[in-house]
mmCIF file of C-alpha atoms in Angstrom:
data_model
loop_
_atom_site.group_PDB
_atom_site.id
_atom_site.type_symbol
_atom_site.label_atom_id
_atom_site.label_comp_id
_atom_site.label_asym_id
_atom_site.label_seq_id
_atom_site.Cartn_x
_atom_site.Cartn_y
_atom_site.Cartn_z
ATOM 1 C CA MET L 75 -16.803 4.115 8.912
ATOM 2 C CA THR L 76 -18.408 0.758 9.534
ATOM 3 C CA ARG L 77 -16.327 -2.372 9.672
ATOM 4 C CA ASN L 78 -17.426 -5.709 8.326
ATOM 5 C CA VAL L 79 -15.826 -8.297 10.570
ATOM 6 C CA THR L 80 -16.910 -11.897 10.595
ATOM 7 C CA THR L 81 -19.093 -13.221 13.406
ATOM 8 C CA SER L 82 -16.259 -15.413 14.697
ATOM 9 C CA VAL L 83 -13.877 -12.442 14.915
ATOM 10 C CA ASN L 84 -16.573 -10.326 16.579
ATOM 11 C CA ASN L 85 -17.154 -13.084 19.155
ATOM 12 C CA GLN L 86 -13.445 -13.087 19.978
ATOM 13 C CA LEU L 87 -13.401 -9.298 20.298
ATOM 14 C CA ILE L 88 -16.140 -9.361 22.964
ATOM 15 C CA ALA L 89 -14.806 -12.487 24.744
ATOM 16 C CA SER L 90 -13.264 -12.279 28.216
ATOM 17 C CA GLU L 91 -9.808 -13.119 26.812
ATOM 18 C CA LEU L 92 -8.442 -11.599 23.655
ATOM 19 C CA ALA L 93 -5.323 -12.512 21.657
ATOM 20 C CA PRO L 94 -4.992 -9.825 18.946
ATOM 21 C CA PHE L 95 -2.202 -9.652 16.386
ATOM 22 C CA PHE L 96 -1.007 -7.592 13.453
ATOM 23 C CA ALA L 97 0.509 -9.018 10.286
ATOM 24 C CA VAL L 98 2.311 -7.331 7.396
ATOM 25 C CA ASP L 99 2.646 -8.394 3.783
ATOM 26 C CA LEU L 100 5.305 -6.404 1.911
ATOM 27 C CA ALA L 101 5.842 -7.221 -1.777
ATOM 28 C CA PHE L 102 9.518 -7.228 -2.795
ATOM 29 C CA ASP L 103 11.140 -8.456 -6.031
ATOM 30 C CA GLY L 104 12.788 -11.329 -4.178
ATOM 31 C CA GLY L 105 9.454 -12.435 -2.704
ATOM 32 C CA ASP L 106 6.906 -11.223 -0.193
ATOM 33 C CA PHE L 107 8.014 -10.344 3.331
ATOM 34 C CA LEU L 108 5.373 -11.934 5.556
ATOM 35 C CA SER L 109 5.578 -11.311 9.288
ATOM 36 C CA TRP L 110 3.294 -11.042 12.282
ATOM 37 C CA THR L 111 3.590 -9.704 15.850
ATOM 38 C CA GLY L 112 3.685 -13.067 17.623
ATOM 39 C CA TYR L 113 5.900 -16.130 17.877
ATOM 40 C CA GLY L 114 5.939 -19.130 15.567
ATOM 41 C CA ASN L 115 4.226 -19.296 12.197
ATOM 42 C CA ILE L 116 0.585 -18.701 11.333
ATOM 43 C CA THR L 117 -1.177 -19.237 8.025
ATOM 44 C CA PHE L 118 -4.101 -17.357 6.517
ATOM 45 C CA GLY L 119 -5.085 -16.404 3.002
ATOM 46 C CA GLY L 120 -2.834 -19.154 1.647
ATOM 47 C CA LYS L 121 0.321 -17.479 3.003
ATOM 48 C CA THR L 122 2.493 -18.374 5.991
ATOM 49 C CA TYR L 123 3.528 -15.458 8.194
ATOM 50 C CA ILE L 124 6.689 -15.732 10.278
ATOM 51 C CA GLY L 125 6.460 -14.640 13.900
ATOM 52 C CA SER L 126 8.685 -11.700 14.715
ATOM 53 C CA GLY L 127 7.661 -11.011 18.308
ATOM 54 C CA ASP L 128 9.003 -7.649 19.460
ATOM 55 C CA ILE L 129 11.036 -7.076 16.284
ATOM 56 C CA LEU L 130 8.018 -5.864 14.313
ATOM 57 C CA THR L 131 6.203 -2.687 15.337
ATOM 58 C CA ILE L 132 3.613 -0.739 13.400
ATOM 59 C CA GLY L 133 3.098 3.008 13.738
ATOM 60 C CA ASN L 134 -0.246 4.708 14.225
ATOM 61 C CA ILE L 135 -2.732 4.071 11.465
ATOM 62 C CA GLN L 136 -4.881 7.158 11.109
ATOM 63 C CA GLU L 137 -8.281 7.247 9.544
ATOM 64 C CA THR L 138 -10.304 10.376 8.960
ATOM 65 C CA SER L 139 -13.662 11.188 7.450
ATOM 66 C CA GLU L 140 -11.852 13.399 4.925
ATOM 67 C CA ILE L 141 -10.586 12.114 1.600
ATOM 68 C CA LYS L 142 -6.958 12.269 2.605
ATOM 69 C CA ALA L 143 -3.935 10.027 2.154
ATOM 70 C CA ASN L 144 -2.499 8.824 5.463
ATOM 71 C CA GLY L 145 0.669 6.830 5.783
ATOM 72 C CA VAL L 146 2.057 4.349 8.269
ATOM 73 C CA ALA L 147 5.536 3.356 9.442
ATOM 74 C CA ILE L 148 6.541 -0.294 9.744
ATOM 75 C CA ASN L 149 9.586 -0.761 11.974
ATOM 76 C CA LEU L 150 11.823 -3.841 12.062
ATOM 77 C CA SER L 151 14.322 -3.536 14.911
ATOM 78 C CA GLY L 152 17.221 -5.752 15.910
ATOM 79 C CA ILE L 153 17.776 -7.127 12.404
ATOM 80 C CA PRO L 154 21.192 -8.808 11.928
ATOM 81 C CA SER L 155 23.519 -6.483 9.989
ATOM 82 C CA GLU L 156 24.183 -9.081 7.282
ATOM 83 C CA LEU L 157 20.528 -8.829 6.202
ATOM 84 C CA VAL L 158 20.819 -5.086 5.607
ATOM 85 C CA SER L 159 22.550 -5.569 2.238
ATOM 86 C CA SER L 160 19.610 -7.577 0.932
ATOM 87 C CA ALA L 161 17.249 -4.823 2.100
ATOM 88 C CA LEU L 162 19.357 -2.201 0.318
ATOM 89 C CA ASN L 163 19.363 -4.123 -2.973
ATOM 90 C CA GLU L 164 15.620 -4.770 -3.138
ATOM 91 C CA ALA L 165 13.333 -2.724 -5.358
ATOM 92 C CA TYR L 166 10.511 -1.652 -3.074
ATOM 93 C CA GLN L 167 9.123 1.760 -4.010
ATOM 94 C CA GLY L 168 5.587 1.554 -5.325
ATOM 95 C CA ARG L 169 5.226 -2.100 -4.244
ATOM 96 C CA SER L 170 2.211 -3.146 -2.219
ATOM 97 C CA ALA L 171 2.111 -3.025 1.569
ATOM 98 C CA THR L 172 -0.785 -4.584 3.462
ATOM 99 C CA ILE L 173 -1.353 -4.621 7.217
ATOM 100 C CA TYR L 174 -3.843 -7.007 8.804
ATOM 101 C CA PHE L 175 -5.504 -7.081 12.209
ATOM 102 C CA GLY L 176 -6.677 -10.418 13.507
ATOM 103 C CA VAL L 177 -7.338 -12.450 16.621
ATOM 104 C CA LEU L 178 -6.069 -15.855 17.669
ATOM 105 C CA GLN L 179 -7.998 -18.730 19.145
ATOM 106 C CA ASN L 180 -5.991 -21.788 20.210
ATOM 107 C CA GLN L 181 -2.864 -20.304 18.561
ATOM 108 C CA ALA L 182 -4.585 -20.072 15.145
ATOM 109 C CA PRO L 183 -6.081 -17.047 13.367
ATOM 110 C CA VAL L 184 -9.841 -16.792 13.635
ATOM 111 C CA SER L 185 -11.446 -16.535 10.176
ATOM 112 C CA ASP L 186 -9.733 -14.087 7.826
ATOM 113 C CA PRO L 187 -7.892 -11.189 9.471
ATOM 114 C CA TYR L 188 -9.156 -7.726 8.653
ATOM 115 C CA VAL L 189 -7.174 -5.438 6.290
ATOM 116 C CA ILE L 190 -6.569 -2.221 8.234
ATOM 117 C CA PHE L 191 -4.127 -0.639 5.773
ATOM 118 C CA GLN L 192 -3.414 -1.173 2.115
ATOM 119 C CA GLY L 193 -1.056 0.987 0.129
ATOM 120 C CA THR L 194 2.413 1.154 -1.370
ATOM 121 C CA MET L 195 5.890 1.292 0.106
ATOM 122 C CA ASP L 196 7.513 4.700 -0.208
ATOM 123 C CA ILE L 197 10.743 5.222 1.755
ATOM 124 C CA MET L 198 13.030 2.802 3.588
ATOM 125 C CA ARG L 199 15.288 4.211 6.290
ATOM 126 C CA ILE L 200 18.046 1.993 7.691
ATOM 127 C CA SER L 201 20.126 2.688 10.784
ATOM 128 C CA ASP L 202 22.959 0.256 11.513
ATOM 129 C CA ASN L 203 25.057 0.146 14.689
ATOM 130 C CA GLY L 204 27.390 -2.634 13.509
ATOM 131 C CA GLU L 205 25.729 -5.616 15.165
ATOM 132 C CA THR L 206 22.053 -4.973 14.540
ATOM 133 C CA ALA L 207 20.038 -2.649 12.352
ATOM 134 C CA ASN L 208 16.667 -0.939 12.378
ATOM 135 C CA ILE L 209 14.656 -0.717 9.185
ATOM 136 C CA ILE L 210 11.729 1.677 8.971
ATOM 137 C CA ILE L 211 9.527 1.370 5.915
ATOM 138 C CA SER L 212 7.088 4.190 5.235
ATOM 139 C CA ALA L 213 3.970 3.196 3.331
ATOM 140 C CA GLU L 214 1.438 5.521 1.761
ATOM 141 C CA SER L 215 -2.267 5.010 1.214
ATOM 142 C CA LYS L 216 -3.533 4.447 -2.306
ATOM 143 C CA LEU L 217 -5.209 7.862 -2.016
ATOM 144 C CA ILE L 218 -1.782 9.480 -2.484
ATOM 145 C CA ASP L 219 -2.434 9.093 -6.226
ATOM 146 C CA LEU L 220 -5.049 11.852 -5.944
ATOM 147 C CA ASP L 221 -2.220 14.338 -5.282
ATOM 148 C CA ARG L 222 -0.308 13.431 -8.451
ATOM 149 C CA SER L 223 -0.866 15.682 -11.427
ATOM 150 C CA ARG L 224 -1.853 14.089 -14.694
ATOM 151 C CA GLU L 225 0.040 15.307 -17.741
ATOM 152 C CA ARG L 226 -2.447 14.710 -20.529
ATOM 153 C CA ARG L 227 -3.333 16.995 -23.441
ATOM 154 C CA TYR L 228 -6.175 17.297 -25.923
ATOM 155 C CA THR L 229 -3.994 16.387 -28.890
ATOM 156 C CA SER L 230 -4.229 13.713 -31.525
ATOM 157 C CA GLU L 231 -0.927 12.196 -30.357
ATOM 158 C CA ASP L 232 -2.100 11.957 -26.751
ATOM 159 C CA LEU L 233 -5.394 10.359 -27.752
ATOM 160 C CA LYS L 234 -3.538 7.712 -29.768
ATOM 161 C CA ILE L 235 -1.724 6.562 -26.607
ATOM 162 C CA ASP L 236 -4.986 4.977 -25.498
ATOM 163 C CA PHE L 237 -6.840 4.595 -28.812
ATOM 164 C CA ALA L 238 -4.439 4.091 -31.742
ATOM 165 C CA ASP L 239 -7.074 4.231 -34.490
ATOM 166 C CA ASP L 240 -9.113 7.159 -33.145
ATOM 167 C CA LYS L 241 -9.101 10.272 -35.342
ATOM 168 C CA GLY L 242 -11.373 12.380 -33.131
ATOM 169 C CA LEU L 243 -8.728 15.033 -32.418
ATOM 170 C CA GLU L 244 -7.014 14.908 -35.797
ATOM 171 C CA TYR L 245 -7.823 18.546 -36.695
ATOM 172 C CA ILE L 246 -7.481 20.083 -33.239
ATOM 173 C CA ASP L 247 -4.105 21.652 -34.107
ATOM 174 C CA ASP L 248 -5.647 23.455 -37.078
ATOM 175 C CA LEU L 249 -8.364 24.960 -34.874
ATOM 176 C CA GLN L 250 -5.856 26.711 -32.620
ATOM 177 C CA ASP L 251 -4.924 29.344 -35.213
ATOM 178 C CA LYS L 252 -8.203 29.247 -37.130
ATOM 179 C CA GLU L 253 -9.771 32.640 -37.823
ATOM 180 C CA ILE L 254 -13.533 32.544 -37.790
ATOM 181 C CA VAL L 255 -15.417 35.440 -39.357
ATOM 182 C CA TRP L 256 -18.916 35.916 -37.997
ATOM 183 C CA GLY L 257 -21.828 37.181 -40.041
ATOM 184 C CA SER L 258 -20.413 36.953 -43.527
#
């Protein structure tokens, strides 16, 4: 699959020195969790991402030529235990999760970082040893929706969910037991 990166990002990728980074944007009820794999704060896309250094790690992001939903694990390690309760009380399932790849030049992001994963948060696993905790958030690709069955019927009631005034299936129930005599 071809990638459309800006000329400035491409120039940094082929330069003799490279300062890559990853950033995550996780949408929670209490506000977005914005973090990146460096130190200090960076701003892009109108949002400020807080540097997390070695605390933030991102699992392998797989991409195939098949139409297949691949997930990713986002790991936050060494989190103070008092922050675990806020993680437990947040509604997160089905909320958006975006992972960016970018490069730095003079401690600032070059152009707009590239979206390498976009999906929804699925499962949050927390392990706590008393002083610090590890939080692993599993996110699924938007293609996971292709695996969900759709429970729709060809009935008048079902049609009215989307089109309240439509009478196109009004007599469909009568047709089910209708006896049709041919040739009379």
